[in-house]
JSON list of C-alpha atoms and ligand atoms in Angstrom, two decimals:
[
{"chain": "P", "resi": 1, "resn": "MET", "atom": "CA", "xyz": [7.26, -13.56, -20.13]},
{"chain": "P", "resi": 2, "resn": "SER", "atom": "CA", "xyz": [9.64, -11.45, -18.10]},
{"chain": "P", "resi": 3, "resn": "GLY", "atom": "CA", "xyz": [7.94, -11.71, -14.69]},
{"chain": "P", "resi": 4, "resn": "LEU", "atom": "CA", "xyz": [7.68, -14.71, -12.40]},
{"chain": "P", "resi": 5, "resn": "PHE", "atom": "CA", "xyz": [4.65, -16.98, -12.43]},
{"chain": "P", "resi": 6, "resn": "ILE", "atom": "CA", "xyz": [3.99, -18.82, -9.16]},
{"chain": "P", "resi": 7, "resn": "THR", "atom": "CA", "xyz": [1.01, -21.02, -8.36]},
{"chain": "P", "resi": 8, "resn": "PHE", "atom": "CA", "xyz": [-0.26, -22.32, -5.02]},
{"chain": "P", "resi": 9, "resn": "GLU", "atom": "CA", "xyz": [-1.80, -25.75, -4.84]},
{"chain": "P", "resi": 10, "resn": "GLY", "atom": "CA", "xyz": [-3.21, -28.11, -2.26]},
{"chain": "P", "resi": 11, "resn": "LEU", "atom": "CA", "xyz": [-6.41, -29.55, -0.89]},
{"chain": "P", "resi": 12, "resn": "ASP", "atom": "CA", "xyz": [-9.20, -27.34, 0.35]},
{"chain": "P", "resi": 13, "resn": "GLY", "atom": "CA", "xyz": [-8.15, -26.29, 3.84]},
{"chain": "P", "resi": 14, "resn": "SER", "atom": "CA", "xyz": [-4.42, -26.87, 3.24]},
{"chain": "P", "resi": 15, "resn": "GLY", "atom": "CA", "xyz": [-3.60, -23.26, 4.16]},
{"chain": "P", "resi": 16, "resn": "LYS", "atom": "CA", "xyz": [-2.48, -22.26, 0.65]},
{"chain": "P", "resi": 17, "resn": "THR", "atom": "CA", "xyz": [-4.54, -19.03, 0.50]},
{"chain": "P", "resi": 18, "resn": "THR", "atom": "CA", "xyz": [-3.09, -17.79, 3.78]},
{"chain": "P", "resi": 19, "resn": "GLN", "atom": "CA", "xyz": [0.43, -18.53, 2.51]},
{"chain": "P", "resi": 20, "resn": "LEU", "atom": "CA", "xyz": [-0.25, -16.84, -0.82]},
{"chain": "P", "resi": 21, "resn": "GLN", "atom": "CA", "xyz": [-1.40, -13.67, 0.95]},
{"chain": "P", "resi": 22, "resn": "ARG", "atom": "CA", "xyz": [1.63, -13.64, 3.23]},
{"chain": "P", "resi": 23, "resn": "LEU", "atom": "CA", "xyz": [3.99, -14.09, 0.31]},
{"chain": "P", "resi": 24, "resn": "ALA", "atom": "CA", "xyz": [2.24, -11.31, -1.62]},
{"chain": "P", "resi": 25, "resn": "ALA", "atom": "CA", "xyz": [2.65, -8.95, 1.35]},
{"chain": "P", "resi": 26, "resn": "SER", "atom": "CA", "xyz": [6.36, -9.82, 1.82]},
{"chain": "P", "resi": 27, "resn": "LEU", "atom": "CA", "xyz": [7.17, -9.38, -1.88]},
{"chain": "P", "resi": 28, "resn": "ALA", "atom": "CA", "xyz": [5.26, -6.10, -2.12]},
{"chain": "P", "resi": 29, "resn": "ALA", "atom": "CA", "xyz": [7.12, -4.84, 0.98]},
{"chain": "P", "resi": 30, "resn": "ASP", "atom": "CA", "xyz": [10.38, -5.66, -0.83]},
{"chain": "P", "resi": 31, "resn": "GLY", "atom": "CA", "xyz": [9.25, -3.40, -3.70]},
{"chain": "P", "resi": 32, "resn": "HIS", "atom": "CA", "xyz": [8.11, -6.05, -6.19]},
{"chain": "P", "resi": 33, "resn": "ARG", "atom": "CA", "xyz": [5.05, -5.58, -8.34]},
{"chain": "P", "resi": 34, "resn": "VAL", "atom": "CA", "xyz": [2.71, -8.39, -7.34]},
{"chain": "P", "resi": 35, "resn": "VAL", "atom": "CA", "xyz": [-0.53, -9.52, -8.93]},
{"chain": "P", "resi": 36, "resn": "THR", "atom": "CA", "xyz": [-2.69, -12.07, -7.12]},
{"chain": "P", "resi": 37, "resn": "LEU", "atom": "CA", "xyz": [-5.65, -14.04, -8.41]},
{"chain": "P", "resi": 38, "resn": "ARG", "atom": "CA", "xyz": [-7.47, -17.28, -7.87]},
{"chain": "P", "resi": 39, "resn": "GLN", "atom": "CA", "xyz": [-8.94, -19.99, -10.07]},
{"chain": "P", "resi": 40, "resn": "PRO", "atom": "CA", "xyz": [-11.71, -20.39, -10.70]},
{"chain": "P", "resi": 41, "resn": "GLY", "atom": "CA", "xyz": [-12.31, -16.61, -10.56]},
{"chain": "P", "resi": 42, "resn": "GLY", "atom": "CA", "xyz": [-10.06, -13.62, -11.00]},
{"chain": "P", "resi": 43, "resn": "THR", "atom": "CA", "xyz": [-11.96, -12.15, -13.97]},
{"chain": "P", "resi": 44, "resn": "ALA", "atom": "CA", "xyz": [-15.60, -11.15, -14.40]},
{"chain": "P", "resi": 45, "resn": "LEU", "atom": "CA", "xyz": [-16.21, -14.28, -16.51]},
{"chain": "P", "resi": 46, "resn": "GLY", "atom": "CA", "xyz": [-14.27, -16.39, -14.03]},
{"chain": "P", "resi": 47, "resn": "ASP", "atom": "CA", "xyz": [-16.35, -15.15, -11.10]},
{"chain": "P", "resi": 48, "resn": "ARG", "atom": "CA", "xyz": [-19.52, -16.27, -12.88]},
{"chain": "P", "resi": 49, "resn": "ILE", "atom": "CA", "xyz": [-17.96, -19.66, -13.63]},
{"chain": "P", "resi": 50, "resn": "ARG", "atom": "CA", "xyz": [-16.83, -19.91, -10.00]},
{"chain": "P", "resi": 51, "resn": "SER", "atom": "CA", "xyz": [-20.31, -19.46, -8.64]},
{"chain": "P", "resi": 52, "resn": "VAL", "atom": "CA", "xyz": [-21.75, -22.04, -11.06]},
{"chain": "P", "resi": 53, "resn": "LEU", "atom": "CA", "xyz": [-19.06, -24.57, -10.17]},
{"chain": "P", "resi": 54, "resn": "LEU", "atom": "CA", "xyz": [-18.69, -24.08, -6.45]},
{"chain": "P", "resi": 55, "resn": "ASP", "atom": "CA", "xyz": [-22.11, -23.18, -5.06]},
{"chain": "P", "resi": 56, "resn": "SER", "atom": "CA", "xyz": [-23.83, -26.36, -3.96]},
{"chain": "P", "resi": 57, "resn": "LYS", "atom": "CA", "xyz": [-27.17, -24.80, -4.99]},
{"chain": "P", "resi": 58, "resn": "SER", "atom": "CA", "xyz": [-26.09, -24.85, -8.65]},
{"chain": "P", "resi": 59, "resn": "GLU", "atom": "CA", "xyz": [-27.15, -28.41, -9.15]},
{"chain": "P", "resi": 60, "resn": "ALA", "atom": "CA", "xyz": [-30.69, -27.68, -7.92]},
{"chain": "P", "resi": 61, "resn": "GLU", "atom": "CA", "xyz": [-30.96, -24.99, -10.60]},
{"chain": "P", "resi": 62, "resn": "LEU", "atom": "CA", "xyz": [-28.93, -26.52, -13.43]},
{"chain": "P", "resi": 63, "resn": "GLY", "atom": "CA", "xyz": [-29.06, -30.26, -12.85]},
{"chain": "P", "resi": 64, "resn": "ALA", "atom": "CA", "xyz": [-26.03, -32.44, -12.12]},
{"chain": "P", "resi": 65, "resn": "ILE", "atom": "CA", "xyz": [-22.90, -30.95, -13.68]},
{"chain": "P", "resi": 66, "resn": "ALA", "atom": "CA", "xyz": [-21.18, -33.57, -15.85]},
{"chain": "P", "resi": 67, "resn": "PRO", "atom": "CA", "xyz": [-17.52, -34.09, -14.85]},
{"chain": "P", "resi": 68, "resn": "GLU", "atom": "CA", "xyz": [-16.49, -33.25, -18.44]},
{"chain": "P", "resi": 69, "resn": "ALA", "atom": "CA", "xyz": [-18.49, -30.00, -18.28]},
{"chain": "P", "resi": 70, "resn": "GLU", "atom": "CA", "xyz": [-16.84, -29.18, -14.97]},
{"chain": "P", "resi": 71, "resn": "LEU", "atom": "CA", "xyz": [-13.42, -29.76, -16.53]},
{"chain": "P", "resi": 72, "resn": "ALA", "atom": "CA", "xyz": [-14.24, -27.64, -19.59]},
{"chain": "P", "resi": 73, "resn": "LEU", "atom": "CA", "xyz": [-15.50, -24.79, -17.40]},
{"chain": "P", "resi": 74, "resn": "MET", "atom": "CA", "xyz": [-12.30, -24.87, -15.31]},
{"chain": "P", "resi": 75, "resn": "PHE", "atom": "CA", "xyz": [-10.34, -24.43, -18.52]},
{"chain": "P", "resi": 76, "resn": "ALA", "atom": "CA", "xyz": [-12.66, -21.72, -19.85]},
{"chain": "P", "resi": 77, "resn": "ASP", "atom": "CA", "xyz": [-11.93, -19.81, -16.64]},
{"chain": "P", "resi": 78, "resn": "ARG", "atom": "CA", "xyz": [-8.20, -20.48, -16.99]},
{"chain": "P", "resi": 79, "resn": "ALA", "atom": "CA", "xyz": [-8.04, -19.35, -20.61]},
{"chain": "P", "resi": 80, "resn": "GLN", "atom": "CA", "xyz": [-9.73, -16.09, -19.70]},
{"chain": "P", "resi": 81, "resn": "SER", "atom": "CA", "xyz": [-7.48, -15.35, -16.75]},
{"chain": "P", "resi": 82, "resn": "LEU", "atom": "CA", "xyz": [-4.34, -16.18, -18.74]},
{"chain": "P", "resi": 83, "resn": "LYS", "atom": "CA", "xyz": [-5.31, -13.76, -21.48]},
{"chain": "P", "resi": 84, "resn": "GLN", "atom": "CA", "xyz": [-6.82, -11.02, -19.34]},
{"chain": "P", "resi": 85, "resn": "VAL", "atom": "CA", "xyz": [-4.63, -11.05, -16.23]},
{"chain": "P", "resi": 86, "resn": "ILE", "atom": "CA", "xyz": [-1.70, -13.48, -16.06]},
{"chain": "P", "resi": 87, "resn": "LEU", "atom": "CA", "xyz": [0.12, -12.95, -19.37]},
{"chain": "P", "resi": 88, "resn": "PRO", "atom": "CA", "xyz": [-0.22, -9.12, -19.40]},
{"chain": "P", "resi": 89, "resn": "ALA", "atom": "CA", "xyz": [1.07, -8.98, -15.80]},
{"chain": "P", "resi": 90, "resn": "LEU", "atom": "CA", "xyz": [4.06, -11.21, -16.61]},
{"chain": "P", "resi": 91, "resn": "ASP", "atom": "CA", "xyz": [4.81, -9.13, -19.70]},
{"chain": "P", "resi": 92, "resn": "GLU", "atom": "CA", "xyz": [5.15, -6.04, -17.55]},
{"chain": "P", "resi": 93, "resn": "GLY", "atom": "CA", "xyz": [7.49, -7.85, -15.20]},
{"chain": "P", "resi": 94, "resn": "SER", "atom": "CA", "xyz": [5.16, -8.52, -12.27]},
{"chain": "P", "resi": 95, "resn": "ILE", "atom": "CA", "xyz": [5.24, -11.51, -9.98]},
{"chain": "P", "resi": 96, "resn": "VAL", "atom": "CA", "xyz": [1.94, -13.35, -10.46]},
{"chain": "P", "resi": 97, "resn": "LEU", "atom": "CA", "xyz": [0.65, -15.43, -7.56]},
{"chain": "P", "resi": 98, "resn": "CYS", "atom": "CA", "xyz": [-2.20, -17.64, -8.63]},
{"chain": "P", "resi": 99, "resn": "ASP", "atom": "CA", "xyz": [-4.29, -19.61, -6.14]},
{"chain": "P", "resi": 100, "resn": "ARG", "atom": "CA", "xyz": [-4.71, -22.90, -8.08]},
{"chain": "P", "resi": 101, "resn": "TYR", "atom": "CA", "xyz": [-4.01, -23.62, -11.74]},
{"chain": "P", "resi": 102, "resn": "THR", "atom": "CA", "xyz": [-3.87, -26.69, -14.01]},
{"chain": "P", "resi": 103, "resn": "ASP", "atom": "CA", "xyz": [-2.50, -29.00, -11.27]},
{"chain": "P", "resi": 104, "resn": "SER", "atom": "CA", "xyz": [-5.88, -28.55, -9.56]},
{"chain": "P", "resi": 105, "resn": "SER", "atom": "CA", "xyz": [-7.67, -29.79, -12.68]},
{"chain": "P", "resi": 106, "resn": "GLU", "atom": "CA", "xyz": [-5.31, -32.72, -12.90]},
{"chain": "P", "resi": 107, "resn": "ALA", "atom": "CA", "xyz": [-5.84, -33.59, -9.23]},
{"chain": "P", "resi": 108, "resn": "TYR", "atom": "CA", "xyz": [-9.59, -32.88, -8.87]},
{"chain": "P", "resi": 109, "resn": "GLN", "atom": "CA", "xyz": [-11.01, -33.66, -12.33]},
{"chain": "P", "resi": 110, "resn": "GLY", "atom": "CA", "xyz": [-8.27, -35.99, -13.58]},
{"chain": "P", "resi": 111, "resn": "ALA", "atom": "CA", "xyz": [-7.99, -38.07, -10.39]},
{"chain": "P", "resi": 112, "resn": "GLY", "atom": "CA", "xyz": [-10.88, -37.03, -8.10]},
{"chain": "P", "resi": 113, "resn": "ARG", "atom": "CA", "xyz": [-13.50, -37.31, -10.84]},
{"chain": "P", "resi": 114, "resn": "GLU", "atom": "CA", "xyz": [-11.46, -40.03, -12.58]},
{"chain": "P", "resi": 115, "resn": "LEU", "atom": "CA", "xyz": [-11.35, -38.34, -15.99]},
{"chain": "P", "resi": 116, "resn": "GLY", "atom": "CA", "xyz": [-7.66, -39.16, -16.30]},
{"chain": "P", "resi": 117, "resn": "ALA", "atom": "CA", "xyz": [-4.58, -36.98, -16.02]},
{"chain": "P", "resi": 118, "resn": "ASP", "atom": "CA", "xyz": [-3.72, -37.42, -19.71]},
{"chain": "P", "resi": 119, "resn": "ARG", "atom": "CA", "xyz": [-6.99, -35.89, -20.79]},
{"chain": "P", "resi": 120, "resn": "VAL", "atom": "CA", "xyz": [-6.47, -32.89, -18.52]},
{"chain": "P", "resi": 121, "resn": "LEU", "atom": "CA", "xyz": [-2.91, -32.36, -19.74]},
{"chain": "P", "resi": 122, "resn": "ALA", "atom": "CA", "xyz": [-4.04, -32.57, -23.38]},
{"chain": "P", "resi": 123, "resn": "LEU", "atom": "CA", "xyz": [-6.63, -29.89, -22.68]},
{"chain": "P", "resi": 124, "resn": "HIS", "atom": "CA", "xyz": [-3.99, -27.78, -20.95]},
{"chain": "P", "resi": 125, "resn": "GLN", "atom": "CA", "xyz": [-1.87, -27.98, -24.08]},
{"chain": "P", "resi": 126, "resn": "ALA", "atom": "CA", "xyz": [-4.79, -27.08, -26.35]},
{"chain": "P", "resi": 127, "resn": "VAL", "atom": "CA", "xyz": [-6.34, -24.30, -24.27]},
{"chain": "P", "resi": 128, "resn": "CYS", "atom": "CA", "xyz": [-3.41, -22.82, -22.32]},
{"chain": "P", "resi": 129, "resn": "ASN", "atom": "CA", "xyz": [-0.72, -23.44, -24.89]},
{"chain": "P", "resi": 130, "resn": "GLY", "atom": "CA", "xyz": [1.02, -25.58, -22.28]},
{"chain": "P", "resi": 131, "resn": "ILE", "atom": "CA", "xyz": [1.93, -22.50, -20.21]},
{"chain": "P", "resi": 132, "resn": "GLN", "atom": "CA", "xyz": [3.12, -23.61, -16.78]},
{"chain": "P", "resi": 133, "resn": "PRO", "atom": "CA", "xyz": [4.28, -21.59, -13.79]},
{"chain": "P", "resi": 134, "resn": "GLN", "atom": "CA", "xyz": [8.01, -21.42, -13.03]},
{"chain": "P", "resi": 135, "resn": "LEU", "atom": "CA", "xyz": [7.25, -22.41, -9.44]},
{"chain": "P", "resi": 136, "resn": "THR", "atom": "CA", "xyz": [4.40, -24.23, -7.72]},
{"chain": "P", "resi": 137, "resn": "VAL", "atom": "CA", "xyz": [4.06, -24.17, -3.95]},
{"chain": "P", "resi": 138, "resn": "LEU", "atom": "CA", "xyz": [2.25, -27.36, -3.02]},
{"chain": "P", "resi": 139, "resn": "LEU", "atom": "CA", "xyz": [0.88, -27.48, 0.52]},
{"chain": "P", "resi": 140, "resn": "LEU", "atom": "CA", "xyz": [0.18, -31.07, 1.36]},
{"chain": "P", "resi": 141, "resn": "PRO", "atom": "CA", "xyz": [-0.41, -31.58, 5.08]},
{"chain": "P", "resi": 142, "resn": "PRO", "atom": "CA", "xyz": [-2.05, -34.85, 6.20]},
{"chain": "P", "resi": 143, "resn": "LEU", "atom": "CA", "xyz": [-5.41, -35.37, 4.50]},
{"chain": "P", "resi": 144, "resn": "GLU", "atom": "CA", "xyz": [-7.49, -35.48, 7.70]},
{"chain": "P", "resi": 145, "resn": "LYS", "atom": "CA", "xyz": [-6.17, -32.10, 8.79]},
{"chain": "P", "resi": 146, "resn": "SER", "atom": "CA", "xyz": [-7.07, -30.41, 5.50]},
{"chain": "P", "resi": 147, "resn": "LEU", "atom": "CA", "xyz": [-10.56, -31.87, 5.49]},
{"chain": "P", "resi": 148, "resn": "ALA", "atom": "CA", "xyz": [-11.35, -30.73, 9.03]},
{"chain": "P", "resi": 149, "resn": "ARG", "atom": "CA", "xyz": [-10.09, -27.21, 8.27]},
{"chain": "P", "resi": 150, "resn": "ALA", "atom": "CA", "xyz": [-12.11, -27.01, 5.03]},
{"chain": "P", "resi": 151, "resn": "ARG", "atom": "CA", "xyz": [-15.30, -27.97, 6.84]},
{"chain": "P", "resi": 152, "resn": "ARG", "atom": "CA", "xyz": [-14.80, -25.28, 9.50]},
{"chain": "P", "resi": 153, "resn": "ARG", "atom": "CA", "xyz": [-14.08, -22.69, 6.82]},
{"chain": "P", "resi": 154, "resn": "ASN", "atom": "CA", "xyz": [-17.21, -23.53, 4.88]},
{"chain": "P", "resi": 155, "resn": "GLU", "atom": "CA", "xyz": [-19.39, -23.25, 7.98]},
{"chain": "P", "resi": 156, "resn": "ARG", "atom": "CA", "xyz": [-17.96, -19.75, 8.60]},
{"chain": "P", "resi": 157, "resn": "HIS", "atom": "CA", "xyz": [-18.62, -18.81, 4.97]},
{"chain": "P", "resi": 158, "resn": "ILE", "atom": "CA", "xyz": [-22.27, -19.92, 5.17]},
{"chain": "P", "resi": 159, "resn": "ARG", "atom": "CA", "xyz": [-22.77, -17.92, 8.39]},
{"chain": "P", "resi": 160, "resn": "LYS", "atom": "CA", "xyz": [-21.25, -14.81, 6.81]},
{"chain": "P", "resi": 161, "resn": "THR", "atom": "CA", "xyz": [-22.78, -14.83, 3.33]},
{"chain": "P", "resi": 162, "resn": "GLY", "atom": "CA", "xyz": [-25.76, -17.20, 3.43]},
{"chain": "P", "resi": 163, "resn": "SER", "atom": "CA", "xyz": [-24.35, -18.98, 0.38]},
{"chain": "P", "resi": 164, "resn": "ASP", "atom": "CA", "xyz": [-21.84, -21.78, 0.36]},
{"chain": "P", "resi": 165, "resn": "GLU", "atom": "CA", "xyz": [-18.97, -22.89, -1.82]},
{"chain": "P", "resi": 166, "resn": "ASN", "atom": "CA", "xyz": [-19.01, -26.49, -0.82]},
{"chain": "P", "resi": 167, "resn": "ARG", "atom": "CA", "xyz": [-20.05, -28.43, -3.93]},
{"chain": "P", "resi": 168, "resn": "PHE", "atom": "CA", "xyz": [-16.59, -30.00, -3.78]},
{"chain": "P", "resi": 169, "resn": "GLU", "atom": "CA", "xyz": [-16.42, -30.23, -0.03]},
{"chain": "P", "resi": 170, "resn": "ARG", "atom": "CA", "xyz": [-19.42, -32.56, -0.02]},
{"chain": "P", "resi": 171, "resn": "GLU", "atom": "CA", "xyz": [-17.23, -35.15, -1.72]},
{"chain": "P", "resi": 172, "resn": "GLY", "atom": "CA", "xyz": [-16.19, -38.05, 0.44]},
{"chain": "P", "resi": 173, "resn": "GLU", "atom": "CA", "xyz": [-12.81, -39.02, 1.74]},
{"chain": "P", "resi": 174, "resn": "ILE", "atom": "CA", "xyz": [-12.12, -41.42, -1.16]},
{"chain": "P", "resi": 175, "resn": "PHE", "atom": "CA", "xyz": [-12.39, -38.55, -3.64]},
{"chain": "P", "resi": 176, "resn": "TYR", "atom": "CA", "xyz": [-9.95, -36.46, -1.59]},
{"chain": "P", "resi": 177, "resn": "ARG", "atom": "CA", "xyz": [-7.56, -39.36, -1.20]},
{"chain": "P", "resi": 178, "resn": "ARG", "atom": "CA", "xyz": [-7.34, -39.60, -5.00]},
{"chain": "P", "resi": 179, "resn": "VAL", "atom": "CA", "xyz": [-6.76, -35.83, -5.21]},
{"chain": "P", "resi": 180, "resn": "HIS", "atom": "CA", "xyz": [-4.03, -36.02, -2.56]},
{"chain": "P", "resi": 181, "resn": "GLU", "atom": "CA", "xyz": [-2.30, -38.91, -4.33]},
{"chain": "P", "resi": 182, "resn": "GLN", "atom": "CA", "xyz": [-2.38, -37.13, -7.68]},
{"chain": "P", "resi": 183, "resn": "TYR", "atom": "CA", "xyz": [-0.70, -34.10, -6.12]},
{"chain": "P", "resi": 184, "resn": "GLU", "atom": "CA", "xyz": [2.04, -36.44, -4.88]},
{"chain": "P", "resi": 185, "resn": "THR", "atom": "CA", "xyz": [2.38, -37.85, -8.41]},
{"chain": "P", "resi": 186, "resn": "ILE", "atom": "CA", "xyz": [2.69, -34.35, -9.90]},
{"chain": "P", "resi": 187, "resn": "ALA", "atom": "CA", "xyz": [5.37, -33.43, -7.35]},
{"chain": "P", "resi": 188, "resn": "ARG", "atom": "CA", "xyz": [7.39, -36.57, -8.15]},
{"chain": "P", "resi": 189, "resn": "ARG", "atom": "CA", "xyz": [7.04, -35.98, -11.89]},
{"chain": "P", "resi": 190, "resn": "GLU", "atom": "CA", "xyz": [8.10, -32.31, -11.82]},
{"chain": "P", "resi": 191, "resn": "PRO", "atom": "CA", "xyz": [10.45, -31.75, -8.90]},
{"chain": "P", "resi": 192, "resn": "GLN", "atom": "CA", "xyz": [12.03, -28.69, -10.55]},
{"chain": "P", "resi": 193, "resn": "ARG", "atom": "CA", "xyz": [8.76, -26.82, -10.65]},
{"chain": "P", "resi": 194, "resn": "VAL", "atom": "CA", "xyz": [6.94, -28.17, -7.58]},
{"chain": "P", "resi": 195, "resn": "GLU", "atom": "CA", "xyz": [8.10, -27.45, -4.01]},
{"chain": "P", "resi": 196, "resn": "VAL", "atom": "CA", "xyz": [6.20, -29.55, -1.48]},
{"chain": "P", "resi": 197, "resn": "PHE", "atom": "CA", "xyz": [5.44, -28.45, 2.09]},
{"chain": "P", "resi": 198, "resn": "ALA", "atom": "CA", "xyz": [4.03, -31.56, 3.69]},
{"chain": "P", "resi": 199, "resn": "GLU", "atom": "CA", "xyz": [4.76, -31.30, 7.37]},
{"chain": "P", "resi": 200, "resn": "GLU", "atom": "CA", "xyz": [2.65, -29.67, 10.06]},
{"chain": "P", "resi": 201, "resn": "ALA", "atom": "CA", "xyz": [4.83, -26.65, 10.79]},
{"chain": "P", "resi": 202, "resn": "SER", "atom": "CA", "xyz": [3.57, -23.26, 11.96]},
{"chain": "P", "resi": 203, "resn": "ILE", "atom": "CA", "xyz": [2.17, -20.77, 9.45]},
{"chain": "P", "resi": 204, "resn": "GLU", "atom": "CA", "xyz": [5.18, -18.51, 10.15]},
{"chain": "P", "resi": 205, "resn": "SER", "atom": "CA", "xyz": [7.83, -21.11, 9.53]},
{"chain": "P", "resi": 206, "resn": "ILE", "atom": "CA", "xyz": [6.22, -22.32, 6.28]},
{"chain": "P", "resi": 207, "resn": "ALA", "atom": "CA", "xyz": [5.88, -18.68, 5.16]},
{"chain": "P", "resi": 208, "resn": "GLU", "atom": "CA", "xyz": [9.60, -18.12, 5.80]},
{"chain": "P", "resi": 209, "resn": "ARG", "atom": "CA", "xyz": [10.57, -21.22, 3.83]},
{"chain": "P", "resi": 210, "resn": "ILE", "atom": "CA", "xyz": [8.35, -20.25, 0.91]},
{"chain": "P", "resi": 211, "resn": "LEU", "atom": "CA", "xyz": [9.89, -16.76, 0.85]},
{"chain": "P", "resi": 212, "resn": "ASP", "atom": "CA", "xyz": [13.32, -18.35, 0.83]},
{"chain": "P", "resi": 213, "resn": "VAL", "atom": "CA", "xyz": [12.47, -20.54, -2.15]},
{"chain": "P", "resi": 214, "resn": "VAL", "atom": "CA", "xyz": [11.03, -17.54, -4.03]},
{"chain": "P", "resi": 215, "resn": "HIS", "atom": "CA", "xyz": [14.11, -15.39, -3.32]},
{"chain": "P", "resi": 216, "resn": "LYS", "atom": "CA", "xyz": [16.29, -18.14, -4.79]},
{"chain": "P", "resi": 217, "resn": "ARG", "atom": "CA", "xyz": [14.11, -18.24, -7.96]},
{"chain": "P", "resi": 218, "resn": "LEU", "atom": "CA", "xyz": [14.34, -14.46, -8.25]},
{"chain": "P", "resi": 219, "resn": "GLU", "atom": "CA", "xyz": [18.15, -14.65, -8.13]},
{"chain": "P", "resi": 220, "resn": "ARG", "atom": "CA", "xyz": [18.28, -17.08, -11.08]},
{"chain": "H", "resi": 1, "resn": "TMP", "atom": "P1", "xyz": [-10.64, -22.70, -3.38]},
{"chain": "H", "resi": 1, "resn": "TMP", "atom": "O1", "xyz": [-10.68, -21.48, -4.24]},
{"chain": "H", "resi": 1, "resn": "TMP", "atom": "O2", "xyz": [-11.24, -22.49, -2.05]},
{"chain": "H", "resi": 1, "resn": "TMP", "atom": "O3", "xyz": [-9.31, -23.33, -3.34]},
{"chain": "H", "resi": 1, "resn": "TMP", "atom": "O4", "xyz": [-11.67, -23.76, -4.02]},
{"chain": "H", "resi": 1, "resn": "TMP", "atom": "C1", "xyz": [-11.78, -24.02, -5.35]},
{"chain": "H", "resi": 1, "resn": "TMP", "atom": "C2", "xyz": [-12.43, -25.38, -5.50]},
{"chain": "H", "resi": 1, "resn": "TMP", "atom": "O5", "xyz": [-12.47, -25.69, -6.88]},
{"chain": "H", "resi": 1, "resn": "TMP", "atom": "C3", "xyz": [-11.66, -26.50, -4.81]},
{"chain": "H", "resi": 1, "resn": "TMP", "atom": "O6", "xyz": [-12.56, -27.40, -4.21]},
{"chain": "H", "resi": 1, "resn": "TMP", "atom": "C4", "xyz": [-10.94, -27.19, -5.94]},
{"chain": "H", "resi": 1, "resn": "TMP", "atom": "C5", "xyz": [-11.83, -26.92, -7.12]},
{"chain": "H", "resi": 1, "resn": "TMP", "atom": "N1", "xyz": [-11.09, -26.85, -8.41]},
{"chain": "H", "resi": 1, "resn": "TMP", "atom": "C6", "xyz": [-11.14, -27.94, -9.25]},
{"chain": "H", "resi": 1, "resn": "TMP", "atom": "O7", "xyz": [-11.80, -28.94, -8.95]},
{"chain": "H", "resi": 1, "resn": "TMP", "atom": "N2", "xyz": [-10.45, -27.89, -10.42]},
{"chain": "H", "resi": 1, "resn": "TMP", "atom": "C7", "xyz": [-9.73, -26.80, -10.82]},
{"chain": "H", "resi": 1, "resn": "TMP", "atom": "O8", "xyz": [-9.13, -26.79, -11.90]},
{"chain": "H", "resi": 1, "resn": "TMP", "atom": "C8", "xyz": [-9.69, -25.66, -9.92]},
{"chain": "H", "resi": 1, "resn": "TMP", "atom": "C9", "xyz": [-8.91, -24.45, -10.30]},
{"chain": "H", "resi": 1, "resn": "TMP", "atom": "C10", "xyz": [-10.38, -25.74, -8.73]}
]
């Protein structure tokens, strides 16, 4: 792996996708080769898995998705994107920016669905060979703010496409509180890898700080 692998994490509506896009644009303008992708998604197989997992109509067609099945599908998506996109891009020296990765499974399935972090990490070892990013940008503004933003975003998405991606966003506040707390646990456990942006600063100032952190990693 000669490139740099960076993941973006946070609750739905935390602003991570906006920050990922800004970082991608800044790095590309500096002349870096940048590859961006999201999980679930980012490959043809992953896009199919994404629509099964995220569309709230899925359950009407397929029946309730078992939490264990949800976890396994997240890792099926991840295995495919590692092999097809992430590892080849890192091998050719690109900077890979991935919108969500295993921390999301630990937070949402491990804590949110209460399957347990240990189970998720064991699966990560088995399926992803334990491959972790060198840097994770964790956007963790106050929970209420993220939830309100996610709801607005989903309403826009329904108006635009007629379909929704809110199977997760229907979850209640208790679910999201567990997710939020697990992200805090991950950040405390792995301070070298995880940089937390928790305060309510402007998009511009957070973008500048993220770029700063990434420049420092590139100098290492
Ligand atoms: P996003 O692409 O808008 O961030 O949404 C993806 C949704 O999928 C979000 O609600 C979190 C959820 N998710 C998991 O529950 N586990 C995972 O491992 C991943 C990658 C996403």
